mmCIF file of C-alpha atoms in Angstrom:
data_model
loop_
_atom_site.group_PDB
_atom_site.id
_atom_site.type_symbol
_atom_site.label_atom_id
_atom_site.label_comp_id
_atom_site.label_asym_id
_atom_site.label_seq_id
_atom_site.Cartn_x
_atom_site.Cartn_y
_atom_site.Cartn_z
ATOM 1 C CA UNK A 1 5.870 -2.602 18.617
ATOM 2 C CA UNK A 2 6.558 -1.763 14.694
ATOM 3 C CA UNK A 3 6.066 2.457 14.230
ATOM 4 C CA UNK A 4 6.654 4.614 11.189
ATOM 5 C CA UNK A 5 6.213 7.840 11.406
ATOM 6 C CA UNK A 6 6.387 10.298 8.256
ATOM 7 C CA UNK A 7 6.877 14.186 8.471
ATOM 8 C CA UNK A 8 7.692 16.688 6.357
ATOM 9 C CA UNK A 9 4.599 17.290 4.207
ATOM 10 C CA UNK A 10 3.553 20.729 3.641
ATOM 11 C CA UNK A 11 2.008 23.345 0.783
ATOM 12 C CA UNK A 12 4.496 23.697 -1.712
ATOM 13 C CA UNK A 13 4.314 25.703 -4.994
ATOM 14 C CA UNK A 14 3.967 23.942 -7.943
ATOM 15 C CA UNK A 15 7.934 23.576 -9.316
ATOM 16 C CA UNK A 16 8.922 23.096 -5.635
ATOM 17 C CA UNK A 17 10.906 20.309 -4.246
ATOM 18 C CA UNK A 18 9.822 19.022 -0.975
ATOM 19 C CA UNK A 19 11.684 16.216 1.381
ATOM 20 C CA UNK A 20 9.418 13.407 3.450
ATOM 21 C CA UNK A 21 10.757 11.585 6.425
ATOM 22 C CA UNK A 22 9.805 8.086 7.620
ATOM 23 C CA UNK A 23 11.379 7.286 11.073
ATOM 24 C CA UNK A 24 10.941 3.579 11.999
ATOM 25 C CA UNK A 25 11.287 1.753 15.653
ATOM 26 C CA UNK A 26 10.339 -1.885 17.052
ATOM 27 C CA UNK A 27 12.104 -3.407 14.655
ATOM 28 C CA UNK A 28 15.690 -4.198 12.985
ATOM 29 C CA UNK A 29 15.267 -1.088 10.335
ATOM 30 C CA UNK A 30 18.503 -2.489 8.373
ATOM 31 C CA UNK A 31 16.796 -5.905 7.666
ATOM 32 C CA UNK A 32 13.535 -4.022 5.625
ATOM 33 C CA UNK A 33 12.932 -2.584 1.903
ATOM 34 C CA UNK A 34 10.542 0.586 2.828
ATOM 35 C CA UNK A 35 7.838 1.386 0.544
ATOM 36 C CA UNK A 36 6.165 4.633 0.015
ATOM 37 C CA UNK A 37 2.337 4.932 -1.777
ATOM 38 C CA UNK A 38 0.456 7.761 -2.131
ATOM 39 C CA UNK A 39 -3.376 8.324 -1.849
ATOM 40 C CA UNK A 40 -5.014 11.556 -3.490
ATOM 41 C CA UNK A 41 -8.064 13.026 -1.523
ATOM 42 C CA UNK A 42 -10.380 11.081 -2.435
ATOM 43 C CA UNK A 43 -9.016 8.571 -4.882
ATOM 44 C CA UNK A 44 -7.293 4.861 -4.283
ATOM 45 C CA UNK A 45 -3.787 3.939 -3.584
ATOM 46 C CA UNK A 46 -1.004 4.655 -5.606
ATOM 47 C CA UNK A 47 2.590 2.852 -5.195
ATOM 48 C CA UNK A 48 5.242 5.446 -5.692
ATOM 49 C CA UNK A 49 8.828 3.565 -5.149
ATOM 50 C CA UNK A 50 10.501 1.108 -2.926
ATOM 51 C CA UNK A 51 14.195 1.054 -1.479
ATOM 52 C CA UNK A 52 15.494 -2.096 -0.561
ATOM 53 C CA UNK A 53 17.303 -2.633 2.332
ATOM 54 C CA UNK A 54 20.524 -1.571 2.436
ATOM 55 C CA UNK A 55 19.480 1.413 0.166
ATOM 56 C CA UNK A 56 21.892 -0.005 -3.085
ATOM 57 C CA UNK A 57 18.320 -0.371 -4.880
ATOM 58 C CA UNK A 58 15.693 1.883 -5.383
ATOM 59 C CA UNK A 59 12.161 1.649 -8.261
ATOM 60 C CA UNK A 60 9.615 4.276 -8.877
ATOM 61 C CA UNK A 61 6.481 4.371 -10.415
ATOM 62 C CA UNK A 62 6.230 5.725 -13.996
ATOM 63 C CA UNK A 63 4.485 8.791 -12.620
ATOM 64 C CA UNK A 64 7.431 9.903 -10.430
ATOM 65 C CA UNK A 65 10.692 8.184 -11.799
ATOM 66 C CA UNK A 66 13.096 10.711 -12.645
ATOM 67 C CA UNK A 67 11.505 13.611 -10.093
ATOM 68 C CA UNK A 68 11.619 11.542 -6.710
ATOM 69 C CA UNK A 69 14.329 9.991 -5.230
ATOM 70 C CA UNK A 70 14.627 7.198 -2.158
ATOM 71 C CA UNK A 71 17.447 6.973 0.452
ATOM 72 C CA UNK A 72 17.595 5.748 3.710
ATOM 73 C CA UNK A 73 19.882 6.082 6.927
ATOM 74 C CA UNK A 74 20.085 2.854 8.340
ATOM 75 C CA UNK A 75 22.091 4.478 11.580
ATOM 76 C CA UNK A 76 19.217 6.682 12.700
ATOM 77 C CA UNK A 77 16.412 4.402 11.273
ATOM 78 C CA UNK A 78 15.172 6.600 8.762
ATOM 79 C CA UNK A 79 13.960 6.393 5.049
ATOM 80 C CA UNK A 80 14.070 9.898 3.056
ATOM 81 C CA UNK A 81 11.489 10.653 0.182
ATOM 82 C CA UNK A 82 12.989 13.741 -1.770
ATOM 83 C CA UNK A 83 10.109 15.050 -4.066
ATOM 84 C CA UNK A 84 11.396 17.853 -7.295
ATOM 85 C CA UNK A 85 9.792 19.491 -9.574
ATOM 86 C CA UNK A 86 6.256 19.122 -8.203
ATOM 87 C CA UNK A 87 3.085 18.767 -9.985
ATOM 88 C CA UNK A 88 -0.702 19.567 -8.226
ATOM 89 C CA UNK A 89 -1.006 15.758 -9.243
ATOM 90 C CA UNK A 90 1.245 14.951 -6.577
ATOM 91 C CA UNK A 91 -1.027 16.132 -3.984
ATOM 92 C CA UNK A 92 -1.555 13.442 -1.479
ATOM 93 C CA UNK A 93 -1.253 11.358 1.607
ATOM 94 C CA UNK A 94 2.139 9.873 1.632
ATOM 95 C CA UNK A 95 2.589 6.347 3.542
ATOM 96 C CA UNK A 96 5.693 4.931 4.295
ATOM 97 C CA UNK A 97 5.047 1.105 4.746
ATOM 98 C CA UNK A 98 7.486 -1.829 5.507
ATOM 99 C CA UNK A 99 8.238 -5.042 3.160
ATOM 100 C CA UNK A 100 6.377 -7.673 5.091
ATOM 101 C CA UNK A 101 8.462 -10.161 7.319
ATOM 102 C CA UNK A 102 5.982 -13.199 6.908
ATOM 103 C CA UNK A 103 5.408 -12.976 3.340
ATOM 104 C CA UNK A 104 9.265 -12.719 2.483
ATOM 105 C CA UNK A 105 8.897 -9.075 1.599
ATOM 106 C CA UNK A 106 5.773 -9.656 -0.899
ATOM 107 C CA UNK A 107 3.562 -7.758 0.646
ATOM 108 C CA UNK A 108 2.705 -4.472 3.275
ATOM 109 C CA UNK A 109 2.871 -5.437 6.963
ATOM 110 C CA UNK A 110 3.153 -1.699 8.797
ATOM 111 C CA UNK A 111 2.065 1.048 7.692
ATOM 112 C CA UNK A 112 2.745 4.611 9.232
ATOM 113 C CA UNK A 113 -0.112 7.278 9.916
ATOM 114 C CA UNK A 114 0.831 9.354 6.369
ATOM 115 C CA UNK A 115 2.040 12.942 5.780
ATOM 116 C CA UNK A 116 -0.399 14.815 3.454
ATOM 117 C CA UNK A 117 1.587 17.145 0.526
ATOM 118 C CA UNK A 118 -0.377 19.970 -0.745
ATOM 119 C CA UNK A 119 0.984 21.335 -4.069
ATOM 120 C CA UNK A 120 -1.031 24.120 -4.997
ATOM 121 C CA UNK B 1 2.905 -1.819 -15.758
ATOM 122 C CA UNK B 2 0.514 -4.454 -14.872
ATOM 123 C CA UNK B 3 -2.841 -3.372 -14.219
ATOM 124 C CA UNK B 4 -5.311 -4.534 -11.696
ATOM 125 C CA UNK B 5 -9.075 -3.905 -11.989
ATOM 126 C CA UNK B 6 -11.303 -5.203 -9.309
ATOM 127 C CA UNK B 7 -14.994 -5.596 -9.542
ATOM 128 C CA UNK B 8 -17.109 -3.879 -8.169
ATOM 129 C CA UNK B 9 -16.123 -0.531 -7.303
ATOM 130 C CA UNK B 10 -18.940 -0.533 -4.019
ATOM 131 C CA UNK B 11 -21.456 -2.544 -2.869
ATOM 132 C CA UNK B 12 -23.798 -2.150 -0.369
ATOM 133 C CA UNK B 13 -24.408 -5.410 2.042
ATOM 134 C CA UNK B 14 -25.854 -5.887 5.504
ATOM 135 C CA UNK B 15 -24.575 -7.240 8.679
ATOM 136 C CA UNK B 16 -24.596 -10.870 8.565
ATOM 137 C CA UNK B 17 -24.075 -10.916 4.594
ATOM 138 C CA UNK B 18 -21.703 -12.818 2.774
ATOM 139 C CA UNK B 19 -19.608 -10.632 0.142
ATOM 140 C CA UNK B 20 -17.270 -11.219 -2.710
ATOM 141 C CA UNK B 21 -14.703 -8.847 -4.163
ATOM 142 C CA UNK B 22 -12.795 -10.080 -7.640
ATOM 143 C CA UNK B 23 -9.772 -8.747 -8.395
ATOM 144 C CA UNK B 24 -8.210 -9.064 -12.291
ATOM 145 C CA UNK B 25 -4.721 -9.142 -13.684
ATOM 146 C CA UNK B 26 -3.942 -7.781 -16.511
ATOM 147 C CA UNK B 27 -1.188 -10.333 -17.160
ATOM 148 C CA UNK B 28 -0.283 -13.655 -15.269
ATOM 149 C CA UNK B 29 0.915 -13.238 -11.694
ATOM 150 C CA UNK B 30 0.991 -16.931 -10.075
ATOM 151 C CA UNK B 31 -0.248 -16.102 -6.468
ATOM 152 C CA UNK B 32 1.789 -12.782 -5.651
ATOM 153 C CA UNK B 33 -1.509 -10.843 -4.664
ATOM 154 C CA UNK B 34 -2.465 -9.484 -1.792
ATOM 155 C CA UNK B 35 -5.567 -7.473 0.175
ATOM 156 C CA UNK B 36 -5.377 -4.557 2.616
ATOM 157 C CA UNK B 37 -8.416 -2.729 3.866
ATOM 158 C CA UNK B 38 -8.784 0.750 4.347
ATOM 159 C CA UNK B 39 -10.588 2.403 6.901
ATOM 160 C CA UNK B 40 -11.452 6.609 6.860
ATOM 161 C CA UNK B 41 -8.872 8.919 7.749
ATOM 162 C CA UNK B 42 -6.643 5.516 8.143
ATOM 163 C CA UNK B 43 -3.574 3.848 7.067
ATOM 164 C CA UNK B 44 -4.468 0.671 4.912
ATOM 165 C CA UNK B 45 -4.311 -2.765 6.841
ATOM 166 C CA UNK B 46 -3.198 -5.979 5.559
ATOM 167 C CA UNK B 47 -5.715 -8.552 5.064
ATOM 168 C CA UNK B 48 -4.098 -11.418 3.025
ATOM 169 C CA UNK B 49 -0.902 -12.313 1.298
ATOM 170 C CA UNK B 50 -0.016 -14.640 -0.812
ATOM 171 C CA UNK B 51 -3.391 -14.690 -2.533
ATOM 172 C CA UNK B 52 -4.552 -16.905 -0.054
ATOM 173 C CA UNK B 53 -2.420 -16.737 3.600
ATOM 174 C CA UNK B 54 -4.405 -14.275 6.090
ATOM 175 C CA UNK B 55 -2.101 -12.240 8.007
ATOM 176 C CA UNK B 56 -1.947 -13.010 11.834
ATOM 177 C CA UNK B 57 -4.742 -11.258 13.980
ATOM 178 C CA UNK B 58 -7.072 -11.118 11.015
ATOM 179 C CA UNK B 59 -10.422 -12.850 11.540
ATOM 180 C CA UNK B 60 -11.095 -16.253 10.210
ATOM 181 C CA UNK B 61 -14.614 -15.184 8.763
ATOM 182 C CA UNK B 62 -11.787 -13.325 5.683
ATOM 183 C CA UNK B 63 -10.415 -15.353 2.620
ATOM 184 C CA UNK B 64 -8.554 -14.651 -0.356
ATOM 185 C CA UNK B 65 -8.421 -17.472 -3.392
ATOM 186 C CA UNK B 66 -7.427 -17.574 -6.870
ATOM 187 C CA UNK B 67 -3.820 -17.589 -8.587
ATOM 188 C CA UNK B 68 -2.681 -16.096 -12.500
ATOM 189 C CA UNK B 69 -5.079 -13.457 -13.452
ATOM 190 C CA UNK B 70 -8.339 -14.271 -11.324
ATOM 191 C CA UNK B 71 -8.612 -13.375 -7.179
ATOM 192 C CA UNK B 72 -11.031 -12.908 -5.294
ATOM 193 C CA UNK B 73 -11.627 -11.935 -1.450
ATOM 194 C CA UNK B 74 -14.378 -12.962 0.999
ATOM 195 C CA UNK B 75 -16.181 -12.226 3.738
ATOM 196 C CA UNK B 76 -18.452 -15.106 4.887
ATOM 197 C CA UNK B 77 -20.584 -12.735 7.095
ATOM 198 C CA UNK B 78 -20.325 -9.443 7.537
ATOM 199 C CA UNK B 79 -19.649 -7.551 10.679
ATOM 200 C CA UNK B 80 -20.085 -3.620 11.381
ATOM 201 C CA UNK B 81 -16.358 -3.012 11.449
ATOM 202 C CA UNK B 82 -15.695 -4.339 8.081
ATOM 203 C CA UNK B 83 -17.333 -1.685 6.172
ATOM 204 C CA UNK B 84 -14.300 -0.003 4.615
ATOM 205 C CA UNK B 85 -12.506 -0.017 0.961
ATOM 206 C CA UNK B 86 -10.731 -2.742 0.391
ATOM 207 C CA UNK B 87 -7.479 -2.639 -2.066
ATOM 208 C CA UNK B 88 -5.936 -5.730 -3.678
ATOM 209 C CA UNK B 89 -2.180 -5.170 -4.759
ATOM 210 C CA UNK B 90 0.328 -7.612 -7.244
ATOM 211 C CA UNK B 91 3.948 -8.060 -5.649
ATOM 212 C CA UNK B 92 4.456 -10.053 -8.944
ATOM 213 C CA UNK B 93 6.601 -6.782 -10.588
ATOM 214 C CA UNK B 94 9.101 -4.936 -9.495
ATOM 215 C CA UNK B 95 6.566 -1.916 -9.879
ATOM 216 C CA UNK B 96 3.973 -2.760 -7.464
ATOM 217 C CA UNK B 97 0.186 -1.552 -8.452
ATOM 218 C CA UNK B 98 -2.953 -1.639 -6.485
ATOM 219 C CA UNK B 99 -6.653 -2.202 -8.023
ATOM 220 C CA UNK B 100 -9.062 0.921 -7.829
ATOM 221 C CA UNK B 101 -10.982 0.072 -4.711
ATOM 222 C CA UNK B 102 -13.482 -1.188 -3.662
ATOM 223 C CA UNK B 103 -16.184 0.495 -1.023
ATOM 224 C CA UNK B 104 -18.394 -2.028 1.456
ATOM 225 C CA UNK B 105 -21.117 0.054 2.949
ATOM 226 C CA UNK B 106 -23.807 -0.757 4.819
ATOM 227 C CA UNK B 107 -27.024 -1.450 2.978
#
C-alpha cells in the first residue's frame, strides 16, 4: 500500500537551517510530483511547495520561496525539504503528500503521518 | 495568490443532520477544487476532487458541487465519525491554497 514517511523535524534555533525527509513505498515514486503543507499548532493547512516529478520543477509558497528548497532522489524514493534561515512562524507539522493518480495530479491522494519543527 | 474563504468556520450538528460547508474563490477556478477532512492528531484525508468526483472508499452520504468561485460540500446525514475539520483546497494555480477550516462538532 502507498506510505510516506517524513523525519527529520526537530527544535531548531531561530536562524537555523533544518532538512525534512519524506521516504515513499507502494508505489512508482518516479511517476509523482510530492507536495509538502504545513499545519501550525492549532491553525489550518498551509501549502508550502511542490516538486514535480522528475525534480526539474519546483514552486513555493510566498511565505517560504527563497528560504526552502525541494529535491528529490528518485533512486532511493525520497523527497528532501531543506528549510534556512528559520523563523518561529515556521513552527509546524510538516506533511509530505502525493499528486493524486485519479485526479491527474489535481489534488492530495496520500498523505504521510507529518514531522513537527519546533523553532524556538 | 488566490484566496479561499469558506463559511462557516464551525458548526455544531447532530447525528442524523444534514450539513453544508461553502467554500469561496477569490477569483474564477472552473472546477479545480477539492475537500479533505481532518481528523485530531491526523493527516488530512481526501474527500472530493474535481469539485464534484468523491474519491474511492469515501461514503456516498458526501458531495461536493459548484464550479468558478462558489463550492460547496455536503453531508446528507451525519454520522459520529464525521465530526472533524474539513479543508477545501484550489489546484487551479500553480500555488496551491487551502480555505481556513472548518470544525463539525457534535451539537
Amino acid at each position: 500500500q502507498v506510505q510516506l514517511v517524513e523525519s527529520g523535524g526537530g527544535v531548531v534555533q531561530p536562524g537555523r537551517s533544518l532538512r525534512l525527509s519524506c521516504v515513499a513505498s507502494g508505489f512508482s515514486f518516479r511517476s509523482f510530483a510530492l507536495h509538502w503543507v504545513r499545519q501550525a499548532p492549532g491553525k489550518g493547512l498551509e501549502w508550502v511547495g511542490v516538486i514535480s516529478y522528475d525534480g526539474g520543477n519546483q514552486k513555493y509558497a510566498d511565505a517560504v520561496k527563497g528560504r526552502f528548497t525541494l529535491s528529490r532522489d528518485n533512486s532511493k524514493d525520497t523527497v528532501f525539504l531543506q528549510m534556512n534561515s528559520l523563523r518561529v512562524e515556521d513552527t509546524a507539522v510538516y506533511y509530505c503528500a502525493r499528486a493524486g493518480e485519479d485526479c491527474s495530479s489535481w489534488c492530495l491522494d496520500y498523505w504521510g503521518q507529518g514531522t513537527l519543527v519546533s523553532v524556538s | 495568490d488566490i484566496q479561499m474563504t469558506q463559511s462557516p468556520s464551525s458548526l455544531s450538528a447532530s447525528v442524523g443532520d444534514k450539513v453544508t460547508i461553502t467554500c469561496r474563490a477569490s477569483e474564477t477556478i472552473g472546477r479545480f477544487l477539492n475537500w479533505y477532512q481532518q481528523k485530531p492528531g491526523k493527516a488530512p484525508q481526501l474527500l472530493i476532487f474535481g469539485a464534484s468526483t468523491l474519491q474511492r472508499g469515501v461514503p456516498s452520504r458526501f458531495s461536493g458541487s459548484g464550479s468558478e468561485t462558489d463550492f460547496t460540500l455536503s453531508i446528507s446525514s451525519l454520522e459520529p465519525e464525521d465530526f472533524a475539520t474539513y479543508y477545501c483546497q484550489q489546484s487551479y494555480s500553480d500555488l496551491r491554497t487551502f480555505g481556513q477550516g472548518t470544525k463539525v462538532e457534535i451539537k
